[in-house]
PDB file of C-alpha atoms in Angstrom:
ATOM      1  CA  GLY A   3     118.710 115.487 106.861  1.00  0.00           C
ATOM      2  CA  GLN A   4     115.080 116.335 107.337  1.00  0.00           C
ATOM      3  CA  ASN A   5     112.797 113.805 108.944  1.00  0.00           C
ATOM      4  CA  ILE A   6     109.145 113.476 109.895  1.00  0.00           C
ATOM      5  CA  ASP A   7     108.189 110.443 112.017  1.00  0.00           C
ATOM      6  CA  GLN A   8     104.685 109.079 112.509  1.00  0.00           C
ATOM      7  CA  PRO A   9     103.440 105.612 113.497  1.00  0.00           C
ATOM      8  CA  THR A  10     102.681 103.503 110.440  1.00  0.00           C
ATOM      9  CA  GLU A  11      99.330 102.189 111.641  1.00  0.00           C
ATOM     10  CA  MET A  12      96.952 102.567 114.582  1.00  0.00           C
ATOM     11  CA  THR A  13      93.701 100.864 115.513  1.00  0.00           C
ATOM     12  CA  ALA A  14      90.897 102.380 117.586  1.00  0.00           C
ATOM     13  CA  THR A  15      87.283 101.683 118.466  1.00  0.00           C
ATOM     14  CA  GLU A  16      84.256 103.599 117.215  1.00  0.00           C
ATOM     15  CA  GLY A  17      83.260 106.268 119.742  1.00  0.00           C
ATOM     16  CA  ALA A  18      86.682 106.349 121.408  1.00  0.00           C
ATOM     17  CA  ILE A  19      89.541 108.900 121.318  1.00  0.00           C
ATOM     18  CA  VAL A  20      92.828 108.427 119.483  1.00  0.00           C
ATOM     19  CA  GLN A  21      96.028 110.486 119.469  1.00  0.00           C
ATOM     20  CA  ILE A  22      98.365 110.373 116.445  1.00  0.00           C
ATOM     21  CA  ASN A  23     101.862 111.630 117.163  1.00  0.00           C
ATOM     22  CA  CYS A  24     104.314 113.329 114.836  1.00  0.00           C
ATOM     23  CA  THR A  25     107.925 114.240 115.585  1.00  0.00           C
ATOM     24  CA  TYR A  26     110.050 116.270 113.239  1.00  0.00           C
ATOM     25  CA  GLN A  27     113.601 117.365 112.564  1.00  0.00           C
ATOM     26  CA  THR A  28     113.723 119.970 109.837  1.00  0.00           C
ATOM     27  CA  SER A  29     115.907 122.839 108.700  1.00  0.00           C
ATOM     28  CA  GLY A  30     113.787 125.626 110.085  1.00  0.00           C
ATOM     29  CA  PHE A  31     110.114 125.694 110.976  1.00  0.00           C
ATOM     30  CA  ASN A  32     107.337 127.724 109.400  1.00  0.00           C
ATOM     31  CA  GLY A  33     104.260 125.809 110.439  1.00  0.00           C
ATOM     32  CA  LEU A  34     102.919 122.271 110.762  1.00  0.00           C
ATOM     33  CA  PHE A  35      99.965 120.803 108.869  1.00  0.00           C
ATOM     34  CA  TRP A  36      97.743 117.771 109.302  1.00  0.00           C
ATOM     35  CA  TYR A  37      95.924 116.274 106.346  1.00  0.00           C
ATOM     36  CA  GLN A  38      93.442 113.413 106.051  1.00  0.00           C
ATOM     37  CA  GLN A  39      93.634 111.042 103.094  1.00  0.00           C
ATOM     38  CA  HIS A  40      91.049 108.366 102.401  1.00  0.00           C
ATOM     39  CA  ALA A  41      92.213 105.398 100.322  1.00  0.00           C
ATOM     40  CA  GLY A  42      92.387 106.277  96.639  1.00  0.00           C
ATOM     41  CA  GLU A  43      91.641 109.948  97.256  1.00  0.00           C
ATOM     42  CA  ALA A  44      93.541 113.221  97.569  1.00  0.00           C
ATOM     43  CA  PRO A  45      94.816 114.606 100.878  1.00  0.00           C
ATOM     44  CA  THR A  46      92.433 117.133 102.441  1.00  0.00           C
ATOM     45  CA  PHE A  47      93.486 119.842 104.887  1.00  0.00           C
ATOM     46  CA  LEU A  48      92.606 119.346 108.574  1.00  0.00           C
ATOM     47  CA  SER A  49      94.653 121.765 110.673  1.00  0.00           C
ATOM     48  CA  TYR A  50      97.552 124.202 110.843  1.00  0.00           C
ATOM     49  CA  ASN A  51      99.751 125.053 113.850  1.00  0.00           C
ATOM     50  CA  VAL A  52     102.485 127.667 113.872  1.00  0.00           C
ATOM     51  CA  LEU A  53     102.499 128.620 117.564  1.00  0.00           C
ATOM     52  CA  ASP A  54     102.772 126.287 120.564  1.00  0.00           C
ATOM     53  CA  GLY A  55      99.533 125.020 121.989  1.00  0.00           C
ATOM     54  CA  LEU A  56      96.282 123.378 121.071  1.00  0.00           C
ATOM     55  CA  GLU A  57      94.053 124.221 118.121  1.00  0.00           C
ATOM     56  CA  GLU A  58      90.552 122.782 118.355  1.00  0.00           C
ATOM     57  CA  LYS A  59      88.243 122.275 115.420  1.00  0.00           C
ATOM     58  CA  GLY A  60      85.151 120.230 116.212  1.00  0.00           C
ATOM     59  CA  ARG A  61      86.049 116.606 116.918  1.00  0.00           C
ATOM     60  CA  PHE A  62      89.642 117.197 115.799  1.00  0.00           C
ATOM     61  CA  SER A  63      92.368 119.011 117.754  1.00  0.00           C
ATOM     62  CA  SER A  64      96.039 119.520 116.953  1.00  0.00           C
ATOM     63  CA  PHE A  65      98.831 120.324 119.386  1.00  0.00           C
ATOM     64  CA  LEU A  66     102.300 121.727 118.750  1.00  0.00           C
ATOM     65  CA  SER A  67     105.474 122.000 120.823  1.00  0.00           C
ATOM     66  CA  ARG A  68     108.205 123.654 118.764  1.00  0.00           C
ATOM     67  CA  SER A  69     110.872 123.185 121.444  1.00  0.00           C
ATOM     68  CA  LYS A  70     110.271 119.420 121.406  1.00  0.00           C
ATOM     69  CA  GLY A  71     109.735 119.104 117.638  1.00  0.00           C
ATOM     70  CA  TYR A  72     106.441 117.399 118.392  1.00  0.00           C
ATOM     71  CA  SER A  73     102.816 117.527 117.375  1.00  0.00           C
ATOM     72  CA  TYR A  74      99.777 115.362 117.818  1.00  0.00           C
ATOM     73  CA  LEU A  75      96.367 115.092 116.215  1.00  0.00           C
ATOM     74  CA  LEU A  76      93.559 114.162 118.594  1.00  0.00           C
ATOM     75  CA  LEU A  77      90.379 112.656 117.194  1.00  0.00           C
ATOM     76  CA  LYS A  78      87.381 112.380 119.520  1.00  0.00           C
ATOM     77  CA  GLU A  79      84.107 110.450 119.231  1.00  0.00           C
ATOM     78  CA  LEU A  80      85.559 108.333 116.461  1.00  0.00           C
ATOM     79  CA  GLN A  81      83.320 107.431 113.554  1.00  0.00           C
ATOM     80  CA  MET A  82      83.806 104.733 110.921  1.00  0.00           C
ATOM     81  CA  LYS A  83      84.325 107.450 108.299  1.00  0.00           C
ATOM     82  CA  ASP A  84      87.465 108.538 110.202  1.00  0.00           C
ATOM     83  CA  SER A  85      89.213 105.425 108.874  1.00  0.00           C
ATOM     84  CA  ALA A  86      91.901 107.014 106.700  1.00  0.00           C
ATOM     85  CA  SER A  87      95.566 107.937 106.612  1.00  0.00           C
ATOM     86  CA  TYR A  88      96.654 111.051 108.504  1.00  0.00           C
ATOM     87  CA  LEU A  89      99.605 112.964 107.108  1.00  0.00           C
ATOM     88  CA  CYS A  90     101.850 115.304 109.084  1.00  0.00           C
ATOM     89  CA  ALA A  91     103.824 117.939 107.146  1.00  0.00           C
ATOM     90  CA  VAL A  92     106.243 120.659 108.239  1.00  0.00           C
ATOM     91  CA  ARG A  93     107.113 123.782 106.274  1.00  0.00           C
ATOM     92  CA  ASP A  94     110.872 124.250 106.404  1.00  0.00           C
ATOM     93  CA  SER A  95     113.166 127.284 106.083  1.00  0.00           C
ATOM     94  CA  ASN A  96     112.870 127.126 102.270  1.00  0.00           C
ATOM     95  CA  TYR A  97     109.110 127.324 102.685  1.00  0.00           C
ATOM     96  CA  GLN A  98     108.674 123.818 101.257  1.00  0.00           C
ATOM     97  CA  LEU A  99     106.500 121.155 102.894  1.00  0.00           C
ATOM     98  CA  ILE A 100     108.283 118.071 104.213  1.00  0.00           C
ATOM     99  CA  TRP A 101     105.856 115.173 104.552  1.00  0.00           C
ATOM    100  CA  GLY A 102     105.674 112.197 106.872  1.00  0.00           C
ATOM    101  CA  ALA A 103     104.736 108.810 105.396  1.00  0.00           C
ATOM    102  CA  GLY A 104     101.344 108.972 107.089  1.00  0.00           C
ATOM    103  CA  THR A 105      99.533 107.009 109.804  1.00  0.00           C
ATOM    104  CA  LYS A 106      96.851 104.580 108.681  1.00  0.00           C
ATOM    105  CA  LEU A 107      94.005 104.687 111.219  1.00  0.00           C
ATOM    106  CA  ILE A 108      91.701 101.670 111.368  1.00  0.00           C
ATOM    107  CA  ILE A 109      88.411 102.127 113.204  1.00  0.00           C
ATOM    108  CA  LYS A 110      86.685  98.995 114.519  1.00  0.00           C
ATOM    109  CA  PRO A 111      83.010  98.840 115.527  1.00  0.00           C
TER     110      PRO A 111
ATOM    111  CA  ILE B  13      85.264 123.863  87.496  1.00  0.00           C
ATOM    112  CA  ALA B  14      85.558 124.067  91.262  1.00  0.00           C
ATOM    113  CA  GLY B  15      89.006 123.695  92.830  1.00  0.00           C
ATOM    114  CA  ILE B  16      91.682 121.674  91.086  1.00  0.00           C
ATOM    115  CA  THR B  17      91.230 119.179  88.291  1.00  0.00           C
ATOM    116  CA  GLN B  18      93.746 116.694  86.935  1.00  0.00           C
ATOM    117  CA  ALA B  19      93.760 114.623  83.768  1.00  0.00           C
ATOM    118  CA  PRO B  20      93.932 111.809  83.019  1.00  0.00           C
ATOM    119  CA  THR B  21      92.587 109.969  86.073  1.00  0.00           C
ATOM    120  CA  SER B  22      94.799 107.014  85.270  1.00  0.00           C
ATOM    121  CA  GLN B  23      97.140 105.961  82.500  1.00  0.00           C
ATOM    122  CA  ILE B  24      99.200 102.940  81.481  1.00  0.00           C
ATOM    123  CA  LEU B  25     102.249 103.971  79.509  1.00  0.00           C
ATOM    124  CA  ALA B  26     104.999 102.101  77.695  1.00  0.00           C
ATOM    125  CA  ALA B  27     108.543 102.885  78.813  1.00  0.00           C
ATOM    126  CA  GLY B  28     110.222 105.477  76.633  1.00  0.00           C
ATOM    127  CA  ARG B  29     106.986 107.280  75.744  1.00  0.00           C
ATOM    128  CA  ARG B  30     106.377 110.951  76.424  1.00  0.00           C
ATOM    129  CA  MET B  31     103.455 111.869  78.682  1.00  0.00           C
ATOM    130  CA  THR B  32     101.950 115.121  79.941  1.00  0.00           C
ATOM    131  CA  LEU B  33      99.819 115.211  83.079  1.00  0.00           C
ATOM    132  CA  ARG B  34      97.444 118.144  83.148  1.00  0.00           C
ATOM    133  CA  CYS B  35      96.484 120.283  86.141  1.00  0.00           C
ATOM    134  CA  THR B  36      94.076 123.223  86.204  1.00  0.00           C
ATOM    135  CA  GLN B  37      92.856 125.325  89.128  1.00  0.00           C
ATOM    136  CA  ASP B  38      90.163 127.993  89.246  1.00  0.00           C
ATOM    137  CA  MET B  39      90.933 129.468  92.669  1.00  0.00           C
ATOM    138  CA  ARG B  40      93.381 132.076  91.293  1.00  0.00           C
ATOM    139  CA  HIS B  41      96.083 130.684  93.570  1.00  0.00           C
ATOM    140  CA  ASN B  42      99.540 131.990  92.742  1.00  0.00           C
ATOM    141  CA  ALA B  43     101.485 128.888  93.777  1.00  0.00           C
ATOM    142  CA  MET B  44     101.205 125.384  92.306  1.00  0.00           C
ATOM    143  CA  TYR B  45     102.991 122.107  93.024  1.00  0.00           C
ATOM    144  CA  TRP B  46     103.488 118.599  91.680  1.00  0.00           C
ATOM    145  CA  TYR B  47     104.006 115.684  94.080  1.00  0.00           C
ATOM    146  CA  ARG B  48     104.375 111.969  93.692  1.00  0.00           C
ATOM    147  CA  GLN B  49     103.116 109.537  96.309  1.00  0.00           C
ATOM    148  CA  ASP B  50     104.574 106.051  96.635  1.00  0.00           C
ATOM    149  CA  LEU B  51     103.596 103.362  99.124  1.00  0.00           C
ATOM    150  CA  GLY B  52     105.420 103.751 102.439  1.00  0.00           C
ATOM    151  CA  LEU B  53     106.856 107.142 101.541  1.00  0.00           C
ATOM    152  CA  GLY B  54     105.653 110.639 102.208  1.00  0.00           C
ATOM    153  CA  LEU B  55     104.571 112.931  99.417  1.00  0.00           C
ATOM    154  CA  ARG B  56     107.660 114.067  97.525  1.00  0.00           C
ATOM    155  CA  LEU B  57     107.817 117.402  95.725  1.00  0.00           C
ATOM    156  CA  ILE B  58     108.777 117.183  92.043  1.00  0.00           C
ATOM    157  CA  HIS B  59     108.480 120.790  90.850  1.00  0.00           C
ATOM    158  CA  TYR B  60     106.739 123.923  92.013  1.00  0.00           C
ATOM    159  CA  SER B  61     105.794 127.370  90.740  1.00  0.00           C
ATOM    160  CA  ASN B  62     105.424 130.384  93.027  1.00  0.00           C
ATOM    161  CA  THR B  63     103.812 132.495  90.324  1.00  0.00           C
ATOM    162  CA  ALA B  64     102.996 132.375  86.625  1.00  0.00           C
ATOM    163  CA  GLY B  65     106.166 132.428  84.544  1.00  0.00           C
ATOM    164  CA  THR B  66     108.428 130.928  87.229  1.00  0.00           C
ATOM    165  CA  THR B  67     109.192 127.328  88.205  1.00  0.00           C
ATOM    166  CA  GLY B  68     111.521 125.595  90.653  1.00  0.00           C
ATOM    167  CA  LYS B  69     112.877 122.129  91.334  1.00  0.00           C
ATOM    168  CA  GLY B  70     111.722 120.078  94.285  1.00  0.00           C
ATOM    169  CA  GLU B  71     113.161 117.003  95.946  1.00  0.00           C
ATOM    170  CA  VAL B  72     112.830 114.604  92.967  1.00  0.00           C
ATOM    171  CA  PRO B  73     112.864 116.629  89.702  1.00  0.00           C
ATOM    172  CA  ASP B  74     114.908 114.309  87.460  1.00  0.00           C
ATOM    173  CA  GLY B  75     112.990 113.009  84.447  1.00  0.00           C
ATOM    174  CA  TYR B  76     110.228 115.608  84.825  1.00  0.00           C
ATOM    175  CA  SER B  77     109.650 119.112  83.462  1.00  0.00           C
ATOM    176  CA  VAL B  78     106.966 121.728  84.060  1.00  0.00           C
ATOM    177  CA  SER B  79     105.800 125.029  82.646  1.00  0.00           C
ATOM    178  CA  ARG B  80     103.577 127.787  84.017  1.00  0.00           C
ATOM    179  CA  ALA B  81     102.361 129.921  81.152  1.00  0.00           C
ATOM    180  CA  ASN B  82      99.383 131.294  83.107  1.00  0.00           C
ATOM    181  CA  THR B  83      97.899 131.270  86.615  1.00  0.00           C
ATOM    182  CA  ASP B  84      95.500 128.379  86.090  1.00  0.00           C
ATOM    183  CA  ASP B  85      97.525 125.638  84.372  1.00  0.00           C
ATOM    184  CA  PHE B  86     100.580 123.690  85.507  1.00  0.00           C
ATOM    185  CA  PRO B  87     101.318 120.675  83.265  1.00  0.00           C
ATOM    186  CA  LEU B  88     103.906 118.032  84.215  1.00  0.00           C
ATOM    187  CA  THR B  89     105.782 116.285  81.402  1.00  0.00           C
ATOM    188  CA  LEU B  90     107.676 113.015  81.483  1.00  0.00           C
ATOM    189  CA  ALA B  91     109.984 113.233  78.463  1.00  0.00           C
ATOM    190  CA  SER B  92     110.811 109.513  78.320  1.00  0.00           C
ATOM    191  CA  ALA B  93     108.949 107.469  80.922  1.00  0.00           C
ATOM    192  CA  VAL B  94     110.702 104.790  82.988  1.00  0.00           C
ATOM    193  CA  PRO B  95     109.137 102.134  85.268  1.00  0.00           C
ATOM    194  CA  SER B  96     110.398 103.927  88.410  1.00  0.00           C
ATOM    195  CA  GLN B  97     108.023 106.764  87.533  1.00  0.00           C
ATOM    196  CA  THR B  98     105.068 104.490  88.264  1.00  0.00           C
ATOM    197  CA  SER B  99     103.289 106.390  91.027  1.00  0.00           C
ATOM    198  CA  VAL B 100     100.274 108.473  91.964  1.00  0.00           C
ATOM    199  CA  TYR B 101     100.787 112.107  90.993  1.00  0.00           C
ATOM    200  CA  PHE B 102      99.061 114.938  92.843  1.00  0.00           C
ATOM    201  CA  CYS B 103      98.870 118.549  91.795  1.00  0.00           C
ATOM    202  CA  ALA B 104      98.265 121.157  94.507  1.00  0.00           C
ATOM    203  CA  SER B 105      97.837 124.903  94.732  1.00  0.00           C
ATOM    204  CA  SER B 106      98.009 127.557  97.441  1.00  0.00           C
ATOM    205  CA  ASP B 107      97.538 131.255  98.016  1.00  0.00           C
ATOM    206  CA  SER B 108     100.933 132.242  99.393  1.00  0.00           C
ATOM    207  CA  SER B 109      99.595 135.657 100.414  1.00  0.00           C
ATOM    208  CA  GLY B 110      97.383 133.947 103.001  1.00  0.00           C
ATOM    209  CA  THR B 111      98.284 133.396 106.652  1.00  0.00           C
ATOM    210  CA  SER B 112      98.943 129.679 106.432  1.00  0.00           C
ATOM    211  CA  ASP B 113      99.582 129.181 102.698  1.00  0.00           C
ATOM    212  CA  THR B 114      97.593 125.940 102.889  1.00  0.00           C
ATOM    213  CA  GLN B 115      97.943 123.607  99.927  1.00  0.00           C
ATOM    214  CA  TYR B 116      94.836 122.149  98.296  1.00  0.00           C
ATOM    215  CA  PHE B 117      95.106 118.990  96.226  1.00  0.00           C
ATOM    216  CA  GLY B 118      93.655 117.713  92.993  1.00  0.00           C
ATOM    217  CA  PRO B 119      92.213 114.174  92.758  1.00  0.00           C
ATOM    218  CA  GLY B 120      95.450 112.659  91.439  1.00  0.00           C
ATOM    219  CA  THR B 121      96.633 110.729  88.381  1.00  0.00           C
ATOM    220  CA  ARG B 122      97.581 107.082  88.760  1.00  0.00           C
ATOM    221  CA  LEU B 123     100.392 106.366  86.287  1.00  0.00           C
ATOM    222  CA  THR B 124     101.782 102.937  85.456  1.00  0.00           C
ATOM    223  CA  VAL B 125     104.905 102.674  83.280  1.00  0.00           C
ATOM    224  CA  LEU B 126     105.566  99.236  81.829  1.00  0.00           C
TER     225      LEU B 126
END
């Protein structure tokens, strides 16, 4: 079967750095996405990785290793507004997105 | 309209009733999707449409139907609602001709079936 694993919940301090991991086992791979979802709102797109390596976008970076079936989202200089769930999704060989259950990130002052 | 809109925002429905959730996008995206999101689970694909006039089944299609008469609209119908269909429903769209085919989401419909 297809599987996306992420930690259920993480806690970090305002101003610090946090890394959210995602491991996947899917039938084929055609890209990995990270989305942010605030409580009661829709998911919003953060990043896309299709090749190995690091993609940096402001305070957020995303890393991919296809050989290890592994990605992480790195958030720097954490702000209170970063409190949200972070969703990892992989596009499989059928070109459908397989979603993880999400990681709830709690930021403390 | 800017992006994707969904209606209604929320709805309480008696079991056995028919319900249509509406989704409209103005980005001229060719592909559209319906997901449900339940606590502790990832988003699960119900139905999708790669282009106007075509639809396909996702991971959890039973009890749901869709149509895609034009590019902009992608309604989801529950023919006879059951309590297990209580969920938050998200519509999404994407431009599959783009490099990443990123999906963009509507604000969601919170549905409760009693």
